[in-house]
CSV table of C-alpha atoms and ligand atoms in Angstrom, one decimal:
chain,number,residue,atom,x,y,z
A,41,UNK,CA,70.4,102.9,107.2
A,42,UNK,CA,72.7,101.2,104.3
A,43,UNK,CA,75.5,100.0,105.3
A,44,UNK,CA,78.7,99.7,103.1
A,45,UNK,CA,79.9,96.8,102.1
A,46,UNK,CA,83.6,96.5,103.5
A,47,UNK,CA,86.6,94.1,103.6
A,48,UNK,CA,89.5,94.3,106.4
A,49,UNK,CA,92.8,93.6,105.2
A,50,UNK,CA,94.9,91.9,108.0
A,51,UNK,CA,98.0,90.1,108.8
A,52,UNK,CA,98.6,89.7,112.2
A,53,UNK,CA,96.4,89.8,116.1
A,54,UNK,CA,93.7,91.5,114.6
A,55,UNK,CA,92.5,93.4,117.3
A,56,UNK,CA,91.7,96.4,115.4
A,57,UNK,CA,89.1,93.6,113.2
A,58,UNK,CA,87.6,92.4,116.3
A,59,UNK,CA,86.4,96.5,117.8
A,60,UNK,CA,85.5,97.1,114.4
A,61,UNK,CA,83.0,93.6,113.9
A,62,UNK,CA,81.6,94.8,116.9
A,63,UNK,CA,80.7,98.3,116.1
A,64,UNK,CA,79.3,96.9,112.9
A,65,UNK,CA,77.2,94.9,114.4
A,66,UNK,CA,75.2,97.8,115.8
A,67,UNK,CA,72.4,99.4,113.2
A,68,UNK,CA,73.9,102.9,113.3
A,69,UNK,CA,77.9,101.6,112.2
A,70,UNK,CA,77.9,102.8,109.0
A,71,UNK,CA,79.2,99.6,107.1
A,72,UNK,CA,79.2,96.2,107.2
A,73,UNK,CA,82.4,93.4,107.4
A,74,UNK,CA,81.5,91.4,104.5
A,75,UNK,CA,85.3,90.0,103.8
A,76,UNK,CA,88.2,89.5,105.5
A,77,UNK,CA,91.3,89.3,103.4
A,78,UNK,CA,94.7,87.9,105.3
A,79,UNK,CA,98.0,87.7,103.5
A,80,UNK,CA,99.1,85.8,106.5
A,81,UNK,CA,97.5,82.5,106.8
A,82,UNK,CA,98.1,82.1,110.7
A,83,UNK,CA,97.1,85.6,111.3
A,84,UNK,CA,95.4,85.2,115.0
A,85,UNK,CA,92.6,88.1,113.1
A,86,UNK,CA,91.2,85.1,111.2
A,87,UNK,CA,89.5,83.6,114.1
A,88,UNK,CA,87.4,86.4,114.7
A,89,UNK,CA,86.1,86.4,110.9
A,90,UNK,CA,85.4,82.3,111.8
A,91,UNK,CA,83.6,83.3,115.2
A,92,UNK,CA,81.4,85.7,113.7
A,93,UNK,CA,80.8,83.5,110.3
A,94,UNK,CA,82.6,86.6,107.9
A,95,UNK,CA,84.1,85.5,104.9
A,96,UNK,CA,87.7,84.9,105.2
A,97,UNK,CA,90.2,84.0,102.0
A,98,UNK,CA,94.3,84.2,102.0
A,99,UNK,CA,96.0,86.2,99.8
A,100,UNK,CA,99.9,85.3,98.9
A,101,UNK,CA,101.3,88.2,98.3
A,102,UNK,CA,104.3,86.8,96.7
A,103,UNK,CA,102.1,85.1,93.7
A,104,UNK,CA,102.4,87.1,91.0
A,105,UNK,CA,99.0,87.1,90.0
A,106,UNK,CA,97.7,88.2,93.9
A,107,UNK,CA,96.4,91.5,93.1
A,108,UNK,CA,93.7,90.3,90.3
A,109,UNK,CA,92.6,87.8,92.8
A,110,UNK,CA,91.9,90.3,95.5
A,111,UNK,CA,89.8,92.2,92.8
A,112,UNK,CA,88.1,89.4,91.6
A,113,UNK,CA,86.9,89.1,95.8
A,114,UNK,CA,85.9,92.3,96.2
A,115,UNK,CA,83.9,92.0,93.1
A,116,UNK,CA,82.6,89.3,94.2
A,117,UNK,CA,81.8,90.7,98.0
A,118,UNK,CA,80.2,93.4,96.2
A,119,UNK,CA,82.8,95.9,98.6
A,120,UNK,CA,82.7,99.5,98.4
A,121,UNK,CA,84.9,100.4,101.4
A,122,UNK,CA,88.3,99.1,102.5
A,123,UNK,CA,89.7,99.4,105.9
A,124,UNK,CA,93.8,98.4,106.3
A,125,UNK,CA,94.0,97.1,110.2
A,126,UNK,CA,97.7,95.9,110.2
A,127,UNK,CA,97.9,94.6,106.8
A,128,UNK,CA,101.9,94.7,106.1
A,129,UNK,CA,102.3,95.0,102.6
A,130,UNK,CA,102.0,98.0,100.6
A,131,UNK,CA,98.6,98.6,98.3
A,132,UNK,CA,99.0,98.6,95.0
A,133,UNK,CA,98.3,101.3,92.6
A,134,UNK,CA,96.2,99.5,90.8
A,135,UNK,CA,94.1,98.7,94.1
A,136,UNK,CA,94.3,102.8,95.0
A,137,UNK,CA,92.9,103.6,91.5
A,138,UNK,CA,89.9,100.8,91.5
A,139,UNK,CA,89.6,102.2,95.4
A,140,UNK,CA,89.9,105.3,95.1
A,141,UNK,CA,89.4,107.1,98.5
A,142,UNK,CA,87.4,104.3,99.9
A,143,UNK,CA,91.1,102.9,101.4
A,144,UNK,CA,91.8,103.9,104.9
A,145,UNK,CA,94.4,102.8,107.3
A,146,UNK,CA,95.5,103.0,111.2
A,147,UNK,CA,98.8,103.8,111.6
A,148,UNK,CA,100.3,103.2,115.2
A,149,UNK,CA,102.2,107.0,115.3
A,150,UNK,CA,101.1,111.2,114.6
A,151,UNK,CA,102.0,111.0,111.1
A,152,UNK,CA,103.6,112.4,109.4
A,153,UNK,CA,105.7,111.4,112.2
A,154,UNK,CA,107.2,107.8,112.2
A,155,UNK,CA,106.2,106.6,108.9
A,156,UNK,CA,106.8,102.6,108.6
A,157,UNK,CA,107.7,100.1,111.1
A,158,UNK,CA,109.0,100.1,114.6
A,159,UNK,CA,107.3,103.1,115.4
A,160,UNK,CA,106.9,102.5,119.4
A,161,UNK,CA,111.3,101.8,119.2
A,162,UNK,CA,111.8,105.1,117.6
A,163,UNK,CA,109.2,107.3,119.2
A,164,UNK,CA,111.5,106.5,122.7
A,165,UNK,CA,114.6,106.7,120.7
A,166,UNK,CA,113.7,110.5,119.5
A,167,UNK,CA,112.2,111.2,123.4
A,168,UNK,CA,109.2,112.1,122.0
A,169,UNK,CA,106.8,114.0,124.0
A,170,UNK,CA,103.7,112.8,122.9
A,171,UNK,CA,102.3,109.8,120.7
A,172,UNK,CA,99.4,108.3,119.3
A,173,UNK,CA,97.8,106.7,116.4
A,174,UNK,CA,96.5,108.3,112.9
A,175,UNK,CA,93.7,107.0,110.5
A,176,UNK,CA,94.2,108.1,107.2
A,177,UNK,CA,93.6,107.8,103.2
A,178,UNK,CA,95.7,105.5,101.4
A,179,UNK,CA,97.7,106.9,98.4
A,180,UNK,CA,100.6,105.6,96.5
A,181,UNK,CA,103.0,107.0,99.3
A,182,UNK,CA,103.4,104.9,102.5
A,183,UNK,CA,101.5,106.5,105.4
A,184,UNK,CA,101.2,109.2,103.2
A,185,UNK,CA,97.5,109.9,102.6
A,186,UNK,CA,95.0,112.8,103.9
A,187,UNK,CA,94.2,112.1,107.6
A,188,UNK,CA,91.1,111.7,108.9
A,189,UNK,CA,91.4,111.4,112.9
A,190,UNK,CA,94.5,111.8,114.9
A,191,UNK,CA,94.9,111.0,118.6
A,192,UNK,CA,97.4,111.2,121.2
A,193,UNK,CA,98.6,110.8,124.7
A,194,UNK,CA,101.4,112.1,126.5
A,195,UNK,CA,104.3,109.8,127.0
A,196,UNK,CA,105.7,109.1,130.4
A,197,UNK,CA,109.1,108.6,131.5
A,198,UNK,CA,108.5,104.9,132.4
A,199,UNK,CA,106.5,104.5,129.1
A,200,UNK,CA,108.5,101.1,127.5
A,201,UNK,CA,107.7,99.6,123.8
A,202,UNK,CA,105.1,97.6,124.9
A,203,UNK,CA,103.4,100.3,127.1
A,204,UNK,CA,103.0,102.4,124.4
A,205,UNK,CA,101.9,99.3,122.4
A,206,UNK,CA,99.6,99.5,125.0
A,207,UNK,CA,98.3,102.7,125.3
A,208,UNK,CA,98.4,103.5,121.3
A,209,UNK,CA,95.9,100.5,120.4
A,210,UNK,CA,93.6,101.6,123.3
A,211,UNK,CA,93.4,105.0,121.2
A,212,UNK,CA,93.2,102.6,117.9
A,213,UNK,CA,89.9,101.2,119.1
A,214,UNK,CA,88.2,104.7,119.6
A,215,UNK,CA,90.0,106.4,116.3
A,216,UNK,CA,88.8,103.9,113.8
A,217,UNK,CA,85.3,103.6,114.4
A,218,UNK,CA,84.8,107.6,114.8
A,219,UNK,CA,86.8,107.8,111.4
A,220,UNK,CA,84.1,105.4,109.7
A,221,UNK,CA,81.7,107.3,111.1
A,222,UNK,CA,83.1,110.7,110.5
A,223,UNK,CA,83.9,109.5,106.7
A,224,UNK,CA,80.1,108.2,106.3
A,225,UNK,CA,78.8,111.4,108.1
A,226,UNK,CA,80.2,113.9,105.3
A,227,UNK,CA,78.7,112.1,102.2
B,198,GRF,C1,97.8,98.4,115.0
B,198,GRF,O1,98.8,98.9,115.9
B,198,GRF,C2,98.1,99.5,113.5
B,198,GRF,O2,98.0,100.7,114.0
B,198,GRF,C3,99.0,98.6,112.7
B,198,GRF,O3,99.3,97.2,113.1
B,198,GRF,C4,98.7,97.2,114.4
B,198,GRF,C5,97.3,95.8,114.2
B,198,GRF,O4,97.1,95.3,115.5
B,198,GRF,N1,99.2,99.5,111.2
B,198,GRF,P1,95.5,94.8,115.5
B,198,GRF,O5,96.3,93.6,114.7
B,198,GRF,O6,95.2,94.9,114.8
B,198,GRF,O7,96.0,93.7,116.9
């Protein structure tokens, strides 16, 4: 199988990155993680890139030309697929245009509900019956592209933000790889 050269964008802990690295090491998984981009120099997730000897770069998204730096590096590493895994910055139109239908994101809610930040506190406040995660294509709208996979669980009366986060993460570790397999099975 020819694996797609993939770049994972992160900003924080990188537990989804860690999970995708583990999956990508299987011969039949459709992607190879060829580059990790972080916009946070202190992102813990960078340690997974180091541990598994995956090239990684820091992009200062406060600088004007940061987008060019991203595009140049994507070309350099021949990237044909992008996964946003906790990347806390909206992807620019230009990047989306260059990678139409080739950028996916994971979001910790059942989209279209709870786009944006602070999903768990909002889920509790709204007394939602269900919570979960969504893997979707990225377009110009925040958390707005078409869905690839969604997984849910029922919220218990005694769930707090931390518990919701843990339960959601567990689902994410299944949803992200399944979504990637689904995308490339179609092609
Ligand atoms: C995940 O919950 C994801 O849904 C959201 O950011 C979080 C990233 O977690 N977009 P991690 O950095 O992969 O641990």
